Tab-separated table of C-alpha atoms in Angstrom:
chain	number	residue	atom	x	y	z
A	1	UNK	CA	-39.333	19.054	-87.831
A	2	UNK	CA	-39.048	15.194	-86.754
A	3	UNK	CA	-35.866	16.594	-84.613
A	4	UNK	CA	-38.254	18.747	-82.897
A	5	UNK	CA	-41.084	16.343	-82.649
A	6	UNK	CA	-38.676	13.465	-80.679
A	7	UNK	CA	-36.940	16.204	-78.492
A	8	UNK	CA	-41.019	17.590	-77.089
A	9	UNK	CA	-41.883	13.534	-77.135
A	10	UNK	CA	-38.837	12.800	-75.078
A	11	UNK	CA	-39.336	16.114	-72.730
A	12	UNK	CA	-43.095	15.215	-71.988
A	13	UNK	CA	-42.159	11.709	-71.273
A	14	UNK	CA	-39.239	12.835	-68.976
A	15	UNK	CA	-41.799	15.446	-67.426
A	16	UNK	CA	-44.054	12.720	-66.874
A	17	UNK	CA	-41.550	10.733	-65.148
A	18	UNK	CA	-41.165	13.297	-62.739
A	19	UNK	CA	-44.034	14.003	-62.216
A	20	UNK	CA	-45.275	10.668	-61.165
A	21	UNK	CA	-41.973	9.741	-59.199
A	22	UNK	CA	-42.532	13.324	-57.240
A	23	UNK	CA	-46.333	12.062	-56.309
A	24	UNK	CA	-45.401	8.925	-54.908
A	25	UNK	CA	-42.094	10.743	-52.619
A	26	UNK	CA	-45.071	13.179	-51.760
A	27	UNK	CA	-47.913	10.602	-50.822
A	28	UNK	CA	-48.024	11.505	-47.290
A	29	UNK	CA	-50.227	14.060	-45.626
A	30	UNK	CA	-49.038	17.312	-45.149
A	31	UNK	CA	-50.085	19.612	-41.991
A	32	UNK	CA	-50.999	23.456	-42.119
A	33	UNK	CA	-49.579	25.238	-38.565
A	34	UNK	CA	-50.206	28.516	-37.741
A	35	UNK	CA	-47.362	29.706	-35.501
A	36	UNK	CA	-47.230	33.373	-34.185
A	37	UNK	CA	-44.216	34.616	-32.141
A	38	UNK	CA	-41.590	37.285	-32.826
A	39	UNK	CA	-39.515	36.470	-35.538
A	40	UNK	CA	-41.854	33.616	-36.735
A	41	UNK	CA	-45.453	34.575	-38.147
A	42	UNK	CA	-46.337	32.079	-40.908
A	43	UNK	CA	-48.300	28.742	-41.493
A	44	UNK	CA	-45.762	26.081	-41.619
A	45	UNK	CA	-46.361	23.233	-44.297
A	46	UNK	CA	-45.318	20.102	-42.604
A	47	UNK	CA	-44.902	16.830	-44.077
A	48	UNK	CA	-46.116	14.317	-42.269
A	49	UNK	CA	-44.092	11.413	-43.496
A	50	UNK	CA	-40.871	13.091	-42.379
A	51	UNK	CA	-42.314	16.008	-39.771
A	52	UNK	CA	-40.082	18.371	-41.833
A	53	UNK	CA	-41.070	21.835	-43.220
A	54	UNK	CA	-41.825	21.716	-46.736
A	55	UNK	CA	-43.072	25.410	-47.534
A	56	UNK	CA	-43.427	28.615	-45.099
A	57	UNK	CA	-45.961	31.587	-46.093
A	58	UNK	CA	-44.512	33.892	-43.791
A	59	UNK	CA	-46.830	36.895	-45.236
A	60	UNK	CA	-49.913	36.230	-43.179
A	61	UNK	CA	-49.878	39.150	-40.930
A	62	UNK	CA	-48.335	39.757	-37.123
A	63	UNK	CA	-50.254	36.999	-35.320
A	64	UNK	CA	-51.807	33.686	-37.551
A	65	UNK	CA	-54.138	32.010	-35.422
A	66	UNK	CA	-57.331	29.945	-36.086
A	67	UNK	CA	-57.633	28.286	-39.552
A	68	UNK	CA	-61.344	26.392	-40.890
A	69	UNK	CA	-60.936	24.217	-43.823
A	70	UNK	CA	-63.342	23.687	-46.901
A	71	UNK	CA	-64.510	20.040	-46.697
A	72	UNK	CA	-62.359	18.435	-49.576
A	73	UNK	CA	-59.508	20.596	-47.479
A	74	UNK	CA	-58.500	22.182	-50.741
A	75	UNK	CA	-58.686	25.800	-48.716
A	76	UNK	CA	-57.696	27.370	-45.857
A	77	UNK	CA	-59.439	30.210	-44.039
A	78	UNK	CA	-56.467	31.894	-41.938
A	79	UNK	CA	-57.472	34.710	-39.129
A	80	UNK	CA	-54.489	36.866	-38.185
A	81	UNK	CA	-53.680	40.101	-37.077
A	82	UNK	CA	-51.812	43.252	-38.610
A	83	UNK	CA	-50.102	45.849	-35.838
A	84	UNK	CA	-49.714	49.239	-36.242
A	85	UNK	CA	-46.750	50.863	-37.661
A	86	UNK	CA	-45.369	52.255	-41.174
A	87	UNK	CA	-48.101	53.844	-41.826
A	88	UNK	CA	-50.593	51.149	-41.627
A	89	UNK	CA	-53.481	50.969	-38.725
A	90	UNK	CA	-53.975	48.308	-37.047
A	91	UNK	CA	-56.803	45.730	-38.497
A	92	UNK	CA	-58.152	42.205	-38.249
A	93	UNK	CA	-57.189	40.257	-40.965
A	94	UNK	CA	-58.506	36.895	-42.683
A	95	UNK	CA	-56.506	35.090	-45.297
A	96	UNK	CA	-57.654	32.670	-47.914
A	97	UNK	CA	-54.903	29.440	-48.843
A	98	UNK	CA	-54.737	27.485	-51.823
A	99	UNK	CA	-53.545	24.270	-49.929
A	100	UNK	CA	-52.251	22.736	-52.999
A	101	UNK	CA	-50.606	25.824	-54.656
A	102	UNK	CA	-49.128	26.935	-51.031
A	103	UNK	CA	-50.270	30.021	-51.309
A	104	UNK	CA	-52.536	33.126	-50.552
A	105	UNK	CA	-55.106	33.745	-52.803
A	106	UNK	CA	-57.162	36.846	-51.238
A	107	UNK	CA	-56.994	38.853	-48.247
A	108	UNK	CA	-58.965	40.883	-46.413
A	109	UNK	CA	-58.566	43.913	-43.539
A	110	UNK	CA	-61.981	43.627	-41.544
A	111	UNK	CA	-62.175	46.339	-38.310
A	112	UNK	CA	-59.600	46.691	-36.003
A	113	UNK	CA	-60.192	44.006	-33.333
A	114	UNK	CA	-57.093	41.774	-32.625
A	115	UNK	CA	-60.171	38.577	-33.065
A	116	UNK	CA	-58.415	34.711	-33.460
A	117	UNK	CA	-61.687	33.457	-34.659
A	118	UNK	CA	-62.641	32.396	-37.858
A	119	UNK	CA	-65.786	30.455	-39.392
A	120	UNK	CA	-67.511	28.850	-42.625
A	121	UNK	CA	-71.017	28.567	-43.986
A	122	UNK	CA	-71.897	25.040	-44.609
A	123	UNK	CA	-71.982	25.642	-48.439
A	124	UNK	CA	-68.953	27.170	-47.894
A	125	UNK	CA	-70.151	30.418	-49.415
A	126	UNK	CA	-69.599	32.723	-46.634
A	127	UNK	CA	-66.798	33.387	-44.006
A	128	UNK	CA	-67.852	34.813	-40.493
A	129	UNK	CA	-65.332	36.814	-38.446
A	130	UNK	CA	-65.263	39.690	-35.819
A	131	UNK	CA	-65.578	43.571	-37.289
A	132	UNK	CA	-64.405	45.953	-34.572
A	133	UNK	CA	-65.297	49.798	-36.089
A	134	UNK	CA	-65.336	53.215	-34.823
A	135	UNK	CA	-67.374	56.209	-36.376
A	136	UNK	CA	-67.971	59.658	-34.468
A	137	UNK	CA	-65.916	58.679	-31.855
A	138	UNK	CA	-68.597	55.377	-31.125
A	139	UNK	CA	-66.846	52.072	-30.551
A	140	UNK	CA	-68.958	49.201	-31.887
A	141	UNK	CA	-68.527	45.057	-32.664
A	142	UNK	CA	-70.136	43.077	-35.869
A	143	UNK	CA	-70.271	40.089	-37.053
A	144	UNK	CA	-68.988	40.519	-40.663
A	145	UNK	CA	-70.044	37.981	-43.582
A	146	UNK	CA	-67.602	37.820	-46.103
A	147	UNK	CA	-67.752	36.110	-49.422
A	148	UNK	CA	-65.396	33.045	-49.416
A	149	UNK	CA	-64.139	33.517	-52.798
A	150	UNK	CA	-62.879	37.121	-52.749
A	151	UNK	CA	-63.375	37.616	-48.942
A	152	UNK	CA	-65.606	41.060	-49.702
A	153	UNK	CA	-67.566	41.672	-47.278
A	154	UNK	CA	-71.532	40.977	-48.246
A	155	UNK	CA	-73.153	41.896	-44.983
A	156	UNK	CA	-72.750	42.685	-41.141
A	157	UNK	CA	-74.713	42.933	-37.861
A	158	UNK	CA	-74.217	44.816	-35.176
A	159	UNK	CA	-73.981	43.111	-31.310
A	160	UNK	CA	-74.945	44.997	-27.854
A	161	UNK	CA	-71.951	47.092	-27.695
A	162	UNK	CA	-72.035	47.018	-23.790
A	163	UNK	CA	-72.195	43.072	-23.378
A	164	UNK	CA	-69.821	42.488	-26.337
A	165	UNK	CA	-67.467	44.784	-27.385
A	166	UNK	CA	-64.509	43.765	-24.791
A	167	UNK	CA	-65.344	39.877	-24.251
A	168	UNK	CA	-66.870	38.451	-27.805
A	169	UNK	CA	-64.498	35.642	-28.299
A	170	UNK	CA	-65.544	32.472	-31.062
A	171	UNK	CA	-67.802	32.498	-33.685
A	172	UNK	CA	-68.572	29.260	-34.662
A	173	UNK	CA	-71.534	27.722	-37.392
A	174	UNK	CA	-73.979	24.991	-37.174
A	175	UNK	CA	-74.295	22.666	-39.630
A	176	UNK	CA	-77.849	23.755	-39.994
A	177	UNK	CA	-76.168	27.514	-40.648
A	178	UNK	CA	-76.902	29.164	-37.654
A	179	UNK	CA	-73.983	31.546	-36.519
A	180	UNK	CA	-72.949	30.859	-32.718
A	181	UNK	CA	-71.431	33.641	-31.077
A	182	UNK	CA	-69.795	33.178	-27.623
A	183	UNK	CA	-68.307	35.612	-24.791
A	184	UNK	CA	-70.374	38.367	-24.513
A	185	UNK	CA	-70.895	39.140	-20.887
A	186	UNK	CA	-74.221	37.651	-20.316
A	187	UNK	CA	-73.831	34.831	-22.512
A	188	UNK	CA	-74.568	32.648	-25.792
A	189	UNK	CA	-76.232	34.149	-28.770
A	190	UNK	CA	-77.359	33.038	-32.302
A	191	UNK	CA	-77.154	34.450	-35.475
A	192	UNK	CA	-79.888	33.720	-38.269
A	193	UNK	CA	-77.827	32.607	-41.315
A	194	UNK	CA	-80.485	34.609	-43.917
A	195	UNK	CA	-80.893	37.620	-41.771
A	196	UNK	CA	-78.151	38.065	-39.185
A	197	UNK	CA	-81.644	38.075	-36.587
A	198	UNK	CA	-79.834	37.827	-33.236
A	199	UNK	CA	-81.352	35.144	-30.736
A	200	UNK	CA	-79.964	35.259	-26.708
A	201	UNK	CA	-79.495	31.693	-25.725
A	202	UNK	CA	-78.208	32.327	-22.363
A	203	UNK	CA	-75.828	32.046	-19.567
A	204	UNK	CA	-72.633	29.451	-20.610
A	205	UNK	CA	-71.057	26.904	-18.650
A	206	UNK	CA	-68.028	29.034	-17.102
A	207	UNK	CA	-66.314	32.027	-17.646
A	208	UNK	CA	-64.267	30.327	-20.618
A	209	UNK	CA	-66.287	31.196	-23.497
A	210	UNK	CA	-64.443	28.639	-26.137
A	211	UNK	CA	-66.452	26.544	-28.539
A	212	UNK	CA	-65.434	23.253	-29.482
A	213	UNK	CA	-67.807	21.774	-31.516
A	214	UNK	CA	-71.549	20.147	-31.478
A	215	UNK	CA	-73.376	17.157	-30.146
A	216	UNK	CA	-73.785	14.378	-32.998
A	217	UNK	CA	-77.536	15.187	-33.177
A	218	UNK	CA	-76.786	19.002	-33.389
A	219	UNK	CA	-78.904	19.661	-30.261
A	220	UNK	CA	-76.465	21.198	-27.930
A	221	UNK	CA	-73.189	23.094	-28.459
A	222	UNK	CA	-70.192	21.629	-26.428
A	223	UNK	CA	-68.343	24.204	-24.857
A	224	UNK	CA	-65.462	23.947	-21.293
A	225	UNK	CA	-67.074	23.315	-18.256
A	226	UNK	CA	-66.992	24.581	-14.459
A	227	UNK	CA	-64.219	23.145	-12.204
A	228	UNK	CA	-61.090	21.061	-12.242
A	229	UNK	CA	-60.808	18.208	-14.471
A	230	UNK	CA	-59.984	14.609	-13.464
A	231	UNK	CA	-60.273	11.024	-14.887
A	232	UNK	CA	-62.848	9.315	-13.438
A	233	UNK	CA	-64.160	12.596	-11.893
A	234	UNK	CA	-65.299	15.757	-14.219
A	235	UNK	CA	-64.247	15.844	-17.871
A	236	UNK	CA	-64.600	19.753	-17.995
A	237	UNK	CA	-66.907	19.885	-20.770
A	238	UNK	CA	-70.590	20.263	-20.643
A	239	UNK	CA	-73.694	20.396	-23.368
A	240	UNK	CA	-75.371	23.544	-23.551
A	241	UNK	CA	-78.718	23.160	-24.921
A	242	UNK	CA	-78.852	25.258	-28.007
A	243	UNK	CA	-83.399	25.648	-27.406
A	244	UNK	CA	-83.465	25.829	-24.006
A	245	UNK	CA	-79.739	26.878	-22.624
A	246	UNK	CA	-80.046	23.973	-20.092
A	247	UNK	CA	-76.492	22.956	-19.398
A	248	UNK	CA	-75.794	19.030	-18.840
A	249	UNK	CA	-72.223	17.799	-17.884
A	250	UNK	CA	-70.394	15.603	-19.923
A	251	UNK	CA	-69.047	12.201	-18.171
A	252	UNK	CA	-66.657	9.937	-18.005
A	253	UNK	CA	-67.115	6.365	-19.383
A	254	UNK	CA	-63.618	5.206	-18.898
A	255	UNK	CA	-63.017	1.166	-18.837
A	256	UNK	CA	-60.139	-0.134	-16.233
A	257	UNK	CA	-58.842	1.734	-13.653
A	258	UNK	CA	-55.479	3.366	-14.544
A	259	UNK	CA	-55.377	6.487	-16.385
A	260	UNK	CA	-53.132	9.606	-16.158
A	261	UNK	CA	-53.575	12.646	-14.520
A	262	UNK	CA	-54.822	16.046	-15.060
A	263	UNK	CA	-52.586	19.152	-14.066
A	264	UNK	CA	-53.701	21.886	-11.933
A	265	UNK	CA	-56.034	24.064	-14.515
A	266	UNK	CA	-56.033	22.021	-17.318
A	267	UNK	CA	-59.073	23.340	-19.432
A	268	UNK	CA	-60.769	21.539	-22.684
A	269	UNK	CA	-59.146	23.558	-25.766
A	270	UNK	CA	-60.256	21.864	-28.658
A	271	UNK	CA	-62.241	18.895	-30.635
A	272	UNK	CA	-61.259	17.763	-33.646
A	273	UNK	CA	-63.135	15.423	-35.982
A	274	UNK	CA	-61.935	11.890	-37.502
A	275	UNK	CA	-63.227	9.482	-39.643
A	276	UNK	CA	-61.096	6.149	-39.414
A	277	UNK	CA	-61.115	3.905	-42.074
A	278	UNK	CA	-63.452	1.548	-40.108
A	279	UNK	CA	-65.646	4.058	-38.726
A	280	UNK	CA	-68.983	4.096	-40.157
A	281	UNK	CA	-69.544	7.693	-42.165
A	282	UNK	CA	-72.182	8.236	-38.991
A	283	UNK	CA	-69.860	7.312	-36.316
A	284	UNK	CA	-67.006	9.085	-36.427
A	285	UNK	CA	-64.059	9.514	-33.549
A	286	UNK	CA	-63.909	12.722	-31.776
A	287	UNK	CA	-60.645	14.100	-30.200
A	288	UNK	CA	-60.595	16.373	-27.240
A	289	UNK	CA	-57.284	18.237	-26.397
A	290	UNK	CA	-56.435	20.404	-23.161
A	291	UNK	CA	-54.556	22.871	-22.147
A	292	UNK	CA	-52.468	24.174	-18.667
A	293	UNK	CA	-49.512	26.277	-17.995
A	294	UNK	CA	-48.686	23.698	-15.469
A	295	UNK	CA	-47.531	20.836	-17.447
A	296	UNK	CA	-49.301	18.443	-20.043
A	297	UNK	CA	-52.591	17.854	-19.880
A	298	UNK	CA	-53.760	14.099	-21.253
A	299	UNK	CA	-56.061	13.478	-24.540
A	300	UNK	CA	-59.277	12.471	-24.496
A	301	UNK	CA	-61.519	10.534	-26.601
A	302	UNK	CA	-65.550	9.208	-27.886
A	303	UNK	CA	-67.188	8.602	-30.535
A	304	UNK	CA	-70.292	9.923	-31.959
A	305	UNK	CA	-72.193	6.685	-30.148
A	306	UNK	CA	-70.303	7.927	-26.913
A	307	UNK	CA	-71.453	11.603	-27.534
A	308	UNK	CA	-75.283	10.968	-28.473
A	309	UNK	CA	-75.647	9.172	-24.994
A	310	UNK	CA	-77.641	11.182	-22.177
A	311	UNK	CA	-75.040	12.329	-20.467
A	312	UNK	CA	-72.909	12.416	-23.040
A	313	UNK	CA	-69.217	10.749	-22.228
A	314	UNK	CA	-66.096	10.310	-23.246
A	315	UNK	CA	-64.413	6.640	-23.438
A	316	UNK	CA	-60.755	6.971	-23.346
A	317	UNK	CA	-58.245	9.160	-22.212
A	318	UNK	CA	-54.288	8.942	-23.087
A	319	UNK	CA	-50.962	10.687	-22.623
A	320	UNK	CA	-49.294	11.679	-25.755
A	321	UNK	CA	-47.263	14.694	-23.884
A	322	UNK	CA	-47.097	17.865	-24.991
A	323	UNK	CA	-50.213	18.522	-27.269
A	324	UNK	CA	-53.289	21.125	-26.991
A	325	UNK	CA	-53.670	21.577	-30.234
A	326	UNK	CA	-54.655	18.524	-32.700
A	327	UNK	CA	-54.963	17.914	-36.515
A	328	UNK	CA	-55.605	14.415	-38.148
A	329	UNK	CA	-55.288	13.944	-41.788
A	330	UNK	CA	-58.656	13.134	-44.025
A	331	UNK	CA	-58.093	9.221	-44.069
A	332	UNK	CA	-57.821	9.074	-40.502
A	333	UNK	CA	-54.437	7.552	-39.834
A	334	UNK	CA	-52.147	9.886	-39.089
A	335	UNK	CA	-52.684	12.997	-36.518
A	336	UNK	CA	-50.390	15.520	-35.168
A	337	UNK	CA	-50.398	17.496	-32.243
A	338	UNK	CA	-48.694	20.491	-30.833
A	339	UNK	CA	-48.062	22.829	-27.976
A	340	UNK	CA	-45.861	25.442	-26.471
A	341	UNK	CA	-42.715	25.411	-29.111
A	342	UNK	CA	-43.296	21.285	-30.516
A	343	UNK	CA	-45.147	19.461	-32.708
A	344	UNK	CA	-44.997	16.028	-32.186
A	345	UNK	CA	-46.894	12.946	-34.814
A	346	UNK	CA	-49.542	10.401	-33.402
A	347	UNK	CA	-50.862	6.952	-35.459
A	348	UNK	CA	-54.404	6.265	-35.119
A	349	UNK	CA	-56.016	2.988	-34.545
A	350	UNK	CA	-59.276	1.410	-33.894
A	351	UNK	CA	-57.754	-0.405	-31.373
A	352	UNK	CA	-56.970	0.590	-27.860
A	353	UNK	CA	-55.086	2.800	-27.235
A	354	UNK	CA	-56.937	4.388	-30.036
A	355	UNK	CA	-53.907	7.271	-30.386
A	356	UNK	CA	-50.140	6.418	-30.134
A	357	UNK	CA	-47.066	9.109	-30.604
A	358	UNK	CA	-44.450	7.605	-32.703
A	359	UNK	CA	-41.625	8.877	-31.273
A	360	UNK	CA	-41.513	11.463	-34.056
A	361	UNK	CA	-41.391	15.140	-32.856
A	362	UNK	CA	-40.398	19.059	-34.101
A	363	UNK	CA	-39.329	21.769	-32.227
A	364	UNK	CA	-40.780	25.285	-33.374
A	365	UNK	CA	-40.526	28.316	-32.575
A	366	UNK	CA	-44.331	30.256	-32.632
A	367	UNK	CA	-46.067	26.644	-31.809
A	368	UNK	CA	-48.209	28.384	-28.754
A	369	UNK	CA	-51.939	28.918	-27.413
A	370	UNK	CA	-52.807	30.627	-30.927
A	371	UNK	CA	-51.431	27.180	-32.775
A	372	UNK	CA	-54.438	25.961	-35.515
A	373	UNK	CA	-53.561	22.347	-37.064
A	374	UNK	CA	-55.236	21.490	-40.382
A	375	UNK	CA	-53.755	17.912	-42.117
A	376	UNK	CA	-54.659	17.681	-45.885
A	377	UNK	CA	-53.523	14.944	-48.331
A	378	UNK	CA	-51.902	16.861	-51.223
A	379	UNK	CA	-48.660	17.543	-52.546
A	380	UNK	CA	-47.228	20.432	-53.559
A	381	UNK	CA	-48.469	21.568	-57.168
A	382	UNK	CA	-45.008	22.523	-57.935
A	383	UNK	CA	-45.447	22.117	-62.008
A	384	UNK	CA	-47.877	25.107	-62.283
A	385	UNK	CA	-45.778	27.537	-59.136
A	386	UNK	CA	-45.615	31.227	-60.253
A	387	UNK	CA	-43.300	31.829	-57.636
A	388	UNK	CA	-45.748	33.798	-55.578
A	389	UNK	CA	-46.083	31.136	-53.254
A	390	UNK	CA	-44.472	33.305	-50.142
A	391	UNK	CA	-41.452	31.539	-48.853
């Protein structure tokens, strides 16, 4: 019995050992890519610290697209898409990821509508997506609530088949809960978080009906904006009034006088959230990306201060090269940014330039215009794998 008692003492010390020498190799973030092309479908697990793949789930349907994260980051909410063939119909899919397992915990088939938009309640409760269904030969479009544990669906509501059913495009929620639905034909609409109530907002900015995010004092949904985009001139973004659906431009507030250019139809893509280490918890830096076919569009920049202004504005504006897509890790140091087959790593300061590439880029394959980037900070819970994990 003592033989056995040194040899599980000397094992759980050894185990220990490991396990405390693995945390420190793995202390770096690690970034979640959704990359859809032939041949590669999966969310990529990328660590940061060496832009490297760590882990691949590769079962995640025909097309991974847009991902929302739980605030501690600990899960993923993946939309994707499954085609038709083998016997299976087409359907919309949504995946839930254990970020530090690697691995899908629950998925769910919800209508047949190839949708790249996914959402969260802010208690993180319920997840929102696009339910296309047809019964008696009748086409119709809901919004379907699903609960975020086992991603059942708990409710739905129906939207004006004629002004939605071909054009809904985001669905994205307040932090008051509101559900804001975008790209139905005549405009902006509003779903009540208790009972799906629809509310008609009215007419958006332009024909692109993307979402990026809210004012800081949650008055007005920012969303891309009439017209070409320059430094200096129009930022392509405007406020839409979430009361009223008044529509105010968002400016320029750019210090000096030399700052790169904009490509022929370069359009705001996305906004992505980051709390420095010196930002106050109020005050937090806001990223906007951009996308063209014709080249690469530059990155621009405000704060919370910057955004709360009347007009709002952004402050700085920076080439980092290839990069539409943007993901920053929770302490607000490291980012990384991708577009059309790359994925290349940024530092971030709170010093001008505010965002910096380090010279440290990926190629792959699938990194396109569907491309979601979500940065957590944690490891690889390789002691407790079952091997389900889907490499």
């Amino acid at each position: 019995m003592p033989h056995l008692t040194s040899f599980s003492t000397r094992t759980l010390a050894g185990l220990l050992i490991l396990l405390t020498s693995t945390a420190t190799l793995q202390a770096a973030p690690f970034a979640f890519v959704s990359v859809s092309s032939p041949g590669n479908r999966a969310v990529r697990v990328i660590d940061m610290d060496t832009l490297t793949v760590e882990r691949s789930l590769t079962n995640v349907g025909d097309e991974p697209s847009r991902m929302v994260a739980t605030n501690d980051r600990k899960v993923i909410f993946l939309s994707s898409w499954r085609s038709s063939g083998s016997g299976l119909s087409a359907a919309g899919q949504i995946y839930r990821i254990d970020t530090a397992f690697r691995r899908v915990t629950a998925v769910a088939n919800v209508g047949a509508r190839q949708n790249r938009t996914v959402a969260l309640s802010p208690d993180e409760q319920r997840v929102y997506t696009w339910k296309q269904v047809t019964e008696d030969g009748v086409t119709r479009l809901d919004l379907a609530v699903l609960d975020a544990t086992t991603l059942s669906e708990l409710a739905s509501t129906t939207l004006p088949t004629d002004m939605c059913l071909a054009t809904a495009y985001d669905i994205r929620v307040h932090p008051d809960g509101r559900i804001l639905l975008s790209g139905c034909q005549d405009g902006l609409r509003i779903a009540d978080p208790d009972t799906l109530a629809l509310t008609f907002v009215g007419p958006m900015p332009s024909g692109n009906p993307r979402l990026l995010g809210f004012t800081p004092q949650g008055d007005a949904v920012l969303t891309p904006a009439i017209g070409g985009v320059s430094a200096f001139g129009i930022t392509g973004i405007a406020a839409m009034h979430l009361q009223t659906g008044a529509i105010k431009a968002v400016t320029w507030g750019l210090a000096g006088s030399s700052f790169p250019g904009f490509p022929t139809g370069s359009a705001a893509f996305r906004m992505t959230r980051v709390q420095r280490p010196s930002d106050p918890p109020d005050n937090p830096l806001f990223v906007f990306s951009y996308f063209t076919a014709n080249g690469n569009s530059p990155v621009a920049y405000a704060t919370a201060d910057d955004l709360a202004l009347d007009p709002p504005r952004l402050t700085g504006l920076v080439d980092l090269g290839p990069m539409s897509s943007f993901g920053a890790d929770p302490a607000g140091e490291q980012g990384i940014g991708g577009r059309l087959g790359g994925l290349r790593r940024v530092s971030i300061d709170a010093s001008e330039p505010v965002l910096i590439t380090d010279g440290i880029n990926l190629s792959m394959t699938g990194v396109d215009t569907l491309t979601d980037i979500i940065v957590i900070d944690q490891p690889y819970a390789f002691v407790f794998a079952d091997g389900l994990e889907g490499n």
